PDB file of C-alpha atoms in Angstrom:
ATOM      1  CA  MET A   1      -0.281   0.220  -0.271  1.00  0.00           C
ATOM      2  CA  LEU A   2       2.892   2.623   1.110  1.00  0.00           C
ATOM      3  CA  ASN A   3       4.488   1.790  -2.454  1.00  0.00           C
ATOM      4  CA  THR A   4       0.994   2.647  -4.145  1.00  0.00           C
ATOM      5  CA  LEU A   5       0.851   5.825  -2.525  1.00  0.00           C
ATOM      6  CA  ARG A   6       4.667   6.808  -3.370  1.00  0.00           C
ATOM      7  CA  HIS A   7       3.915   5.868  -6.997  1.00  0.00           C
ATOM      8  CA  ARG A   8       0.425   7.899  -6.765  1.00  0.00           C
ATOM      9  CA  LEU A   9       2.430  10.612  -5.461  1.00  0.00           C
ATOM     10  CA  LEU A  10       5.211  10.774  -7.984  1.00  0.00           C
ATOM     11  CA  ALA A  11       2.511  10.473 -10.458  1.00  0.00           C
ATOM     12  CA  ARG A  12       1.104  13.634  -9.642  1.00  0.00           C
ATOM     13  CA  ILE A  13       4.231  15.257  -9.281  1.00  0.00           C
ATOM     14  CA  GLU A  14       5.232  14.282 -12.723  1.00  0.00           C
ATOM     15  CA  ASP A  15       2.200  15.671 -14.042  1.00  0.00           C
ATOM     16  CA  ARG A  16       2.515  19.163 -12.299  1.00  0.00           C
ATOM     17  CA  ILE A  17       5.831  19.134 -13.417  1.00  0.00           C
ATOM     18  CA  GLY A  18       4.802  18.487 -16.830  1.00  0.00           C
ATOM     19  CA  LEU A  19       2.115  21.135 -16.796  1.00  0.00           C
ATOM     20  CA  ALA A  20       4.481  23.786 -15.539  1.00  0.00           C
ATOM     21  CA  THR A  21       6.999  23.260 -18.105  1.00  0.00           C
ATOM     22  CA  LEU A  22       4.769  23.300 -20.760  1.00  0.00           C
ATOM     23  CA  ALA A  23       2.997  26.747 -19.108  1.00  0.00           C
ATOM     24  CA  ALA A  24       6.734  28.165 -18.968  1.00  0.00           C
ATOM     25  CA  ALA A  25       7.551  26.958 -22.519  1.00  0.00           C
ATOM     26  CA  ILE A  26       4.371  28.644 -23.970  1.00  0.00           C
ATOM     27  CA  VAL A  27       4.767  31.905 -22.107  1.00  0.00           C
ATOM     28  CA  LEU A  28       9.040  31.789 -23.585  1.00  0.00           C
ATOM     29  CA  PHE A  29       7.529  31.261 -26.886  1.00  0.00           C
ATOM     30  CA  THR A  30       4.763  33.570 -26.633  1.00  0.00           C
ATOM     31  CA  ALA A  31       7.659  36.562 -25.219  1.00  0.00           C
ATOM     32  CA  HIS A  32       9.807  35.870 -28.379  1.00  0.00           C
ATOM     33  CA  GLY A  33       7.042  36.331 -30.823  1.00  0.00           C
ATOM     34  CA  ALA A  34       6.242  39.440 -28.939  1.00  0.00           C
ATOM     35  CA  PHE A  35       9.956  40.918 -29.415  1.00  0.00           C
ATOM     36  CA  ALA A  36      10.667  39.820 -32.721  1.00  0.00           C
ATOM     37  CA  HIS A  37       9.405  42.558 -34.597  1.00  0.00           C
ATOM     38  CA  GLU A  38       9.843  41.612 -38.448  1.00  0.00           C
ATOM     39  CA  TYR A  39       7.480  43.131 -40.682  1.00  0.00           C
ATOM     40  CA  LYS A  40       6.365  42.674 -44.620  1.00  0.00           C
ATOM     41  CA  ALA A  41       4.760  44.852 -47.511  1.00  0.00           C
ATOM     42  CA  GLY A  42       4.459  43.557 -50.606  1.00  0.00           C
ATOM     43  CA  ASP A  43       8.384  41.969 -51.369  1.00  0.00           C
ATOM     44  CA  LEU A  44       9.506  43.922 -48.762  1.00  0.00           C
ATOM     45  CA  GLU A  45      10.875  42.446 -45.290  1.00  0.00           C
ATOM     46  CA  ILE A  46      11.541  45.074 -42.834  1.00  0.00           C
ATOM     47  CA  ALA A  47      13.808  43.734 -39.887  1.00  0.00           C
ATOM     48  CA  HIS A  48      13.825  44.908 -36.081  1.00  0.00           C
ATOM     49  CA  PRO A  49      13.564  48.875 -36.302  1.00  0.00           C
ATOM     50  CA  TRP A  50      15.274  50.265 -33.545  1.00  0.00           C
ATOM     51  CA  VAL A  51      16.459  53.505 -31.890  1.00  0.00           C
ATOM     52  CA  ARG A  52      19.007  54.620 -29.394  1.00  0.00           C
ATOM     53  CA  MET A  53      18.200  55.696 -25.907  1.00  0.00           C
ATOM     54  CA  THR A  54      18.408  59.472 -26.009  1.00  0.00           C
ATOM     55  CA  PRO A  55      19.863  61.492 -22.512  1.00  0.00           C
ATOM     56  CA  GLY A  56      16.857  63.973 -21.062  1.00  0.00           C
ATOM     57  CA  GLY A  57      16.869  67.380 -23.108  1.00  0.00           C
ATOM     58  CA  ALA A  58      18.114  65.659 -26.332  1.00  0.00           C
ATOM     59  CA  LYS A  59      16.075  66.928 -29.474  1.00  0.00           C
ATOM     60  CA  VAL A  60      17.504  64.414 -32.240  1.00  0.00           C
ATOM     61  CA  GLY A  61      17.727  60.519 -31.833  1.00  0.00           C
ATOM     62  CA  GLY A  62      19.081  58.107 -34.805  1.00  0.00           C
ATOM     63  CA  GLY A  63      17.111  55.372 -35.737  1.00  0.00           C
ATOM     64  CA  TYR A  64      18.068  51.816 -37.479  1.00  0.00           C
ATOM     65  CA  VAL A  65      16.292  49.414 -39.742  1.00  0.00           C
ATOM     66  CA  THR A  66      17.130  46.522 -42.236  1.00  0.00           C
ATOM     67  CA  ILE A  67      14.836  46.462 -45.471  1.00  0.00           C
ATOM     68  CA  GLU A  68      15.043  43.336 -47.492  1.00  0.00           C
ATOM     69  CA  ASN A  69      13.824  43.237 -51.057  1.00  0.00           C
ATOM     70  CA  HIS A  70      12.143  39.973 -52.411  1.00  0.00           C
ATOM     71  CA  GLY A  71      11.023  40.894 -55.585  1.00  0.00           C
ATOM     72  CA  THR A  72      12.382  41.760 -58.680  1.00  0.00           C
ATOM     73  CA  ALA A  73      11.826  45.784 -59.448  1.00  0.00           C
ATOM     74  CA  PRO A  74      13.239  47.887 -57.025  1.00  0.00           C
ATOM     75  CA  ASP A  75      10.826  50.266 -54.503  1.00  0.00           C
ATOM     76  CA  ARG A  76      12.149  53.040 -52.495  1.00  0.00           C
ATOM     77  CA  LEU A  77      11.792  53.996 -48.748  1.00  0.00           C
ATOM     78  CA  VAL A  78      10.044  58.030 -49.387  1.00  0.00           C
ATOM     79  CA  ALA A  79       9.093  58.580 -46.058  1.00  0.00           C
ATOM     80  CA  VAL A  80       8.813  58.005 -42.399  1.00  0.00           C
ATOM     81  CA  THR A  81       6.997  59.177 -39.066  1.00  0.00           C
ATOM     82  CA  SER A  82       7.235  58.450 -35.176  1.00  0.00           C
ATOM     83  CA  ASP A  83       4.844  59.649 -32.577  1.00  0.00           C
ATOM     84  CA  VAL A  84       7.723  60.862 -30.702  1.00  0.00           C
ATOM     85  CA  ALA A  85       9.155  63.404 -33.218  1.00  0.00           C
ATOM     86  CA  ASP A  86       8.140  66.265 -34.984  1.00  0.00           C
ATOM     87  CA  HIS A  87       9.547  64.858 -38.603  1.00  0.00           C
ATOM     88  CA  VAL A  88      12.145  62.027 -39.194  1.00  0.00           C
ATOM     89  CA  GLU A  89      14.668  62.328 -42.160  1.00  0.00           C
ATOM     90  CA  ILE A  90      16.716  60.146 -43.672  1.00  0.00           C
ATOM     91  CA  HIS A  91      20.376  61.077 -43.908  1.00  0.00           C
ATOM     92  CA  GLN A  92      23.283  59.703 -45.267  1.00  0.00           C
ATOM     93  CA  MET A  93      26.952  59.980 -43.380  1.00  0.00           C
ATOM     94  CA  SER A  94      29.826  59.702 -45.512  1.00  0.00           C
ATOM     95  CA  GLU A  95      33.472  60.095 -44.905  1.00  0.00           C
ATOM     96  CA  LYS A  96      36.152  62.031 -47.252  1.00  0.00           C
ATOM     97  CA  ASP A  97      39.347  63.172 -46.988  1.00  0.00           C
ATOM     98  CA  GLY A  98      39.097  62.237 -42.906  1.00  0.00           C
ATOM     99  CA  VAL A  99      36.059  64.478 -42.685  1.00  0.00           C
ATOM    100  CA  MET A 100      32.935  62.759 -41.907  1.00  0.00           C
ATOM    101  CA  THR A 101      29.758  64.195 -43.173  1.00  0.00           C
ATOM    102  CA  MET A 102      26.120  63.898 -42.701  1.00  0.00           C
ATOM    103  CA  ARG A 103      23.231  65.508 -45.287  1.00  0.00           C
ATOM    104  CA  MET A 104      19.716  64.845 -45.770  1.00  0.00           C
ATOM    105  CA  ILE A 105      18.795  62.587 -48.644  1.00  0.00           C
ATOM    106  CA  GLU A 106      16.074  64.094 -50.706  1.00  0.00           C
ATOM    107  CA  GLY A 107      13.642  61.780 -52.175  1.00  0.00           C
ATOM    108  CA  GLY A 108      14.385  58.794 -50.381  1.00  0.00           C
ATOM    109  CA  VAL A 109      16.664  55.667 -51.024  1.00  0.00           C
ATOM    110  CA  GLU A 110      16.029  53.158 -52.789  1.00  0.00           C
ATOM    111  CA  VAL A 111      15.964  49.078 -51.446  1.00  0.00           C
ATOM    112  CA  PRO A 112      17.727  47.357 -54.444  1.00  0.00           C
ATOM    113  CA  ALA A 113      15.833  44.428 -55.840  1.00  0.00           C
ATOM    114  CA  ASN A 114      16.653  40.831 -54.918  1.00  0.00           C
ATOM    115  CA  GLY A 115      18.752  43.242 -52.648  1.00  0.00           C
ATOM    116  CA  LYS A 116      18.825  44.754 -49.502  1.00  0.00           C
ATOM    117  CA  LEU A 117      18.968  48.261 -47.353  1.00  0.00           C
ATOM    118  CA  ALA A 118      21.016  48.856 -44.249  1.00  0.00           C
ATOM    119  CA  LEU A 119      20.101  51.575 -42.334  1.00  0.00           C
ATOM    120  CA  SER A 120      22.815  51.559 -39.288  1.00  0.00           C
ATOM    121  CA  PRO A 121      25.014  53.555 -37.664  1.00  0.00           C
ATOM    122  CA  GLY A 122      27.758  55.470 -39.768  1.00  0.00           C
ATOM    123  CA  GLY A 123      25.577  55.131 -43.377  1.00  0.00           C
ATOM    124  CA  TYR A 124      22.084  55.694 -44.143  1.00  0.00           C
ATOM    125  CA  HIS A 125      20.128  56.177 -41.221  1.00  0.00           C
ATOM    126  CA  LEU A 126      17.039  58.083 -40.066  1.00  0.00           C
ATOM    127  CA  MET A 127      16.823  61.088 -37.896  1.00  0.00           C
ATOM    128  CA  MET A 128      14.084  61.767 -35.617  1.00  0.00           C
ATOM    129  CA  ILE A 129      13.805  65.691 -35.194  1.00  0.00           C
ATOM    130  CA  GLY A 130      12.517  67.129 -32.507  1.00  0.00           C
ATOM    131  CA  LEU A 131      12.080  64.882 -30.258  1.00  0.00           C
ATOM    132  CA  LYS A 132       8.998  65.261 -27.492  1.00  0.00           C
ATOM    133  CA  GLN A 133      10.267  63.000 -24.761  1.00  0.00           C
ATOM    134  CA  PRO A 134      13.543  60.774 -24.200  1.00  0.00           C
ATOM    135  CA  LEU A 135      13.731  57.154 -25.962  1.00  0.00           C
ATOM    136  CA  LYS A 136      14.425  55.163 -22.942  1.00  0.00           C
ATOM    137  CA  GLN A 137      15.469  51.844 -23.325  1.00  0.00           C
ATOM    138  CA  GLY A 138      13.308  49.138 -23.300  1.00  0.00           C
ATOM    139  CA  GLU A 139      10.705  50.999 -24.421  1.00  0.00           C
ATOM    140  CA  ARG A 140       9.041  50.762 -28.296  1.00  0.00           C
ATOM    141  CA  ILE A 141       8.182  53.997 -30.300  1.00  0.00           C
ATOM    142  CA  LYS A 142       5.453  53.877 -33.033  1.00  0.00           C
ATOM    143  CA  GLY A 143       6.074  54.927 -36.326  1.00  0.00           C
ATOM    144  CA  THR A 144       5.360  54.562 -39.777  1.00  0.00           C
ATOM    145  CA  LEU A 145       7.941  53.584 -42.948  1.00  0.00           C
ATOM    146  CA  THR A 146       6.384  54.910 -46.309  1.00  0.00           C
ATOM    147  CA  PHE A 147       7.619  53.147 -49.622  1.00  0.00           C
ATOM    148  CA  GLU A 148       6.979  54.098 -53.012  1.00  0.00           C
ATOM    149  CA  LYS A 149       5.442  50.964 -54.195  1.00  0.00           C
ATOM    150  CA  ALA A 150       5.141  48.683 -51.057  1.00  0.00           C
ATOM    151  CA  GLY A 151       2.884  51.409 -49.241  1.00  0.00           C
ATOM    152  CA  THR A 152       2.701  52.688 -45.475  1.00  0.00           C
ATOM    153  CA  VAL A 153       4.041  49.961 -43.255  1.00  0.00           C
ATOM    154  CA  ALA A 154       2.890  50.696 -39.228  1.00  0.00           C
ATOM    155  CA  VAL A 155       6.100  49.856 -37.372  1.00  0.00           C
ATOM    156  CA  GLU A 156       7.572  49.724 -33.881  1.00  0.00           C
ATOM    157  CA  PHE A 157      10.870  51.027 -33.095  1.00  0.00           C
ATOM    158  CA  ALA A 158      12.602  49.093 -30.046  1.00  0.00           C
ATOM    159  CA  VAL A 159      14.950  51.403 -28.013  1.00  0.00           C
ATOM    160  CA  GLU A 160      18.300  50.137 -27.697  1.00  0.00           C
ATOM    161  CA  GLY A 161      21.441  51.123 -25.171  1.00  0.00           C
ATOM    162  CA  MET A 162      23.953  53.397 -26.663  1.00  0.00           C
ATOM    163  CA  GLY A 163      26.007  50.222 -28.524  1.00  0.00           C
ATOM    164  CA  GLY A 164      22.846  49.107 -30.048  1.00  0.00           C
ATOM    165  CA  PRO A 165      20.893  45.568 -30.186  1.00  0.00           C
ATOM    166  CA  LYS A 166      23.037  42.640 -29.095  1.00  0.00           C
ATOM    167  CA  GLY A 167      25.487  41.279 -30.960  1.00  0.00           C
ATOM    168  CA  GLN A 168      26.324  44.289 -32.881  1.00  0.00           C
ATOM    169  CA  ALA A 169      29.088  46.184 -32.742  1.00  0.00           C
ATOM    170  CA  PRO A 170      29.495  49.858 -30.553  1.00  0.00           C
ATOM    171  CA  ASP A 171      29.262  52.206 -32.636  1.00  0.00           C
ATOM    172  CA  SER A 172      31.328  55.294 -31.811  1.00  0.00           C
ATOM    173  CA  ALA A 173      30.747  57.858 -34.992  1.00  0.00           C
ATOM    174  CA  MET A 174      27.385  58.541 -33.913  1.00  0.00           C
ATOM    175  CA  PRO A 175      26.930  58.195 -30.196  1.00  0.00           C
ATOM    176  CA  GLY A 176      24.542  61.257 -29.358  1.00  0.00           C
ATOM    177  CA  HIS A 177      23.061  61.562 -32.714  1.00  0.00           C
ATOM    178  CA  ASP A 178      24.393  65.288 -32.073  1.00  0.00           C
ATOM    179  CA  MET A 179      26.552  65.750 -35.585  1.00  0.00           C
ATOM    180  CA  HIS A 180      23.565  68.919 -37.398  1.00  0.00           C
ATOM    181  CA  ASN A 181      26.684  71.097 -36.536  1.00  0.00           C
ATOM    182  CA  MET A 182      29.129  69.363 -39.161  1.00  0.00           C
ATOM    183  CA  PRO A 183      29.557  70.207 -42.657  1.00  0.00           C
ATOM    184  CA  SER A 184      27.418  69.128 -45.267  1.00  0.00           C
ATOM    185  CA  ASN A 185      27.789  67.917 -48.696  1.00  0.00           C
TER     186      ASN A 185
END
């Protein structure tokens, strides 16, 4: 009789551990899906839009995203908006004769057919101008990306630390995104 009680008790414990493990797995997989933020628009795949955290009082912030075009025709990122900035511009950093310059890109930037556009620190990027609040690490901010062919896509930008998303090398070229006093091309 004692062995039967032990067996039943162990069976109940195993059942509960199994349910707890299943519940934990569901939570983990659901949370992963909520944090992975990729978007599709036509032939375009938009991966991990993010912005750098900013100190209080900052009026500009930098935004980044990778857009992959799986189609046979190019598209063009022509506009970006965000609810935390007065306006958003597409900019490009470049180096000439040892001097870094940043300029606004008029008319948008091409996403090549069967290619990729990486808006990243030190190259093409988004400038969120007239920030209405500090961008705090861990938050998400709403925005839209407008493409010439694929149309408008609502996205959320993850606010990352100064080094960017995990696995990305820190960038010293744009630590505060306060380079609007740089020479223009």
